[in-house]
GROMACS .gro file of C-alpha atoms in nm:
model
   85
    1UNK     CA    1   8.187  -2.792  16.495
    2UNK     CA    2   8.304  -2.792  16.850
    3UNK     CA    3   8.267  -3.040  17.133
    4UNK     CA    4   7.966  -2.964  17.364
    5UNK     CA    5   8.010  -3.238  17.609
    6UNK     CA    6   8.229  -3.544  17.707
    7UNK     CA    7   8.060  -3.782  17.918
    8UNK     CA    8   8.258  -4.003  18.142
    9UNK     CA    9   8.163  -4.290  18.360
   10UNK     CA   10   8.185  -4.604  18.179
   11UNK     CA   11   8.510  -4.803  18.299
   12UNK     CA   12   8.565  -4.972  17.958
   13UNK     CA   13   8.488  -4.906  17.587
   14UNK     CA   14   8.132  -4.768  17.480
   15UNK     CA   15   7.972  -5.014  17.245
   16UNK     CA   16   7.615  -4.885  17.213
   17UNK     CA   17   7.413  -4.566  17.216
   18UNK     CA   18   7.045  -4.472  17.185
   19UNK     CA   19   6.875  -4.136  17.174
   20UNK     CA   20   6.537  -4.132  17.373
   21UNK     CA   21   6.241  -4.026  17.144
   22UNK     CA   22   6.167  -3.721  17.355
   23UNK     CA   23   6.536  -3.599  17.300
   24UNK     CA   24   6.604  -3.558  17.694
   25UNK     CA   25   6.807  -3.864  17.753
   26UNK     CA   26   7.065  -4.084  17.595
   27UNK     CA   27   7.146  -4.441  17.693
   28UNK     CA   28   7.480  -4.577  17.639
   29UNK     CA   29   7.607  -4.935  17.675
   30UNK     CA   30   7.956  -5.040  17.726
   31UNK     CA   31   8.220  -5.344  17.775
   32UNK     CA   32   8.188  -5.279  18.163
   33UNK     CA   33   7.861  -5.472  18.123
   34UNK     CA   34   7.670  -5.146  18.221
   35UNK     CA   35   7.407  -4.916  18.077
   36UNK     CA   36   7.422  -4.547  18.173
   37UNK     CA   37   7.129  -4.319  18.109
   38UNK     CA   38   7.245  -3.953  18.055
   39UNK     CA   39   7.036  -3.626  18.072
   40UNK     CA   40   7.098  -3.433  17.752
   41UNK     CA   41   7.044  -3.076  17.886
   42UNK     CA   42   7.289  -3.128  18.189
   43UNK     CA   43   7.486  -3.427  18.062
   44UNK     CA   44   7.486  -3.572  18.413
   45UNK     CA   45   7.434  -3.957  18.454
   46UNK     CA   46   7.090  -4.029  18.591
   47UNK     CA   47   7.148  -4.412  18.642
   48UNK     CA   48   7.398  -4.672  18.594
   49UNK     CA   49   7.213  -5.010  18.532
   50UNK     CA   50   7.350  -5.365  18.596
   51UNK     CA   51   7.248  -5.667  18.515
   52UNK     CA   52   7.420  -5.823  18.203
   53UNK     CA   53   7.744  -6.024  18.245
   54UNK     CA   54   7.924  -5.932  17.922
   55UNK     CA   55   7.944  -5.639  17.689
   56UNK     CA   56   7.626  -5.436  17.578
   57UNK     CA   57   7.611  -5.459  17.212
   58UNK     CA   58   7.264  -5.295  17.143
   59UNK     CA   59   7.017  -5.062  17.294
   60UNK     CA   60   6.670  -4.972  17.169
   61UNK     CA   61   6.399  -4.744  17.311
   62UNK     CA   62   6.041  -4.920  17.282
   63UNK     CA   63   5.720  -4.697  17.197
   64UNK     CA   64   5.614  -4.740  17.583
   65UNK     CA   65   5.940  -4.566  17.702
   66UNK     CA   66   6.094  -4.892  17.844
   67UNK     CA   67   6.450  -4.973  17.697
   68UNK     CA   68   6.594  -5.306  17.578
   69UNK     CA   69   6.974  -5.405  17.601
   70UNK     CA   70   7.135  -5.691  17.434
   71UNK     CA   71   7.458  -5.837  17.548
   72UNK     CA   72   7.730  -6.079  17.484
   73UNK     CA   73   7.612  -6.257  17.777
   74UNK     CA   74   7.317  -6.409  17.535
   75UNK     CA   75   7.056  -6.190  17.727
   76UNK     CA   76   6.810  -5.926  17.658
   77UNK     CA   77   6.696  -5.691  17.950
   78UNK     CA   78   6.386  -5.482  17.927
   79UNK     CA   79   6.447  -5.181  18.164
   80UNK     CA   80   6.196  -4.936  18.299
   81UNK     CA   81   6.401  -4.618  18.310
   82UNK     CA   82   6.125  -4.385  18.407
   83UNK     CA   83   6.245  -4.314  18.743
   84UNK     CA   84   6.599  -4.217  18.592
   85UNK     CA   85   6.478  -3.830  18.568
   0.00000   0.00000   0.00000
């Protein structure tokens, strides 16, 4: 096996990943309190989402395409990432 991409952008450890059902995007959460959305064809960062005040521990894509993240700040945020194309 060989590495096909290394994604850089988070400023602290990555703690959660979620592949989108369509296969075209990947979400990552980190202890820098941000969630990033990545294009899986070009590997570019499409969006850096802020709103949590602590590490993001969980990311799930809902059936309608929205993304839900859970954080150590005791909040769950529902994101509309449809504009992150």
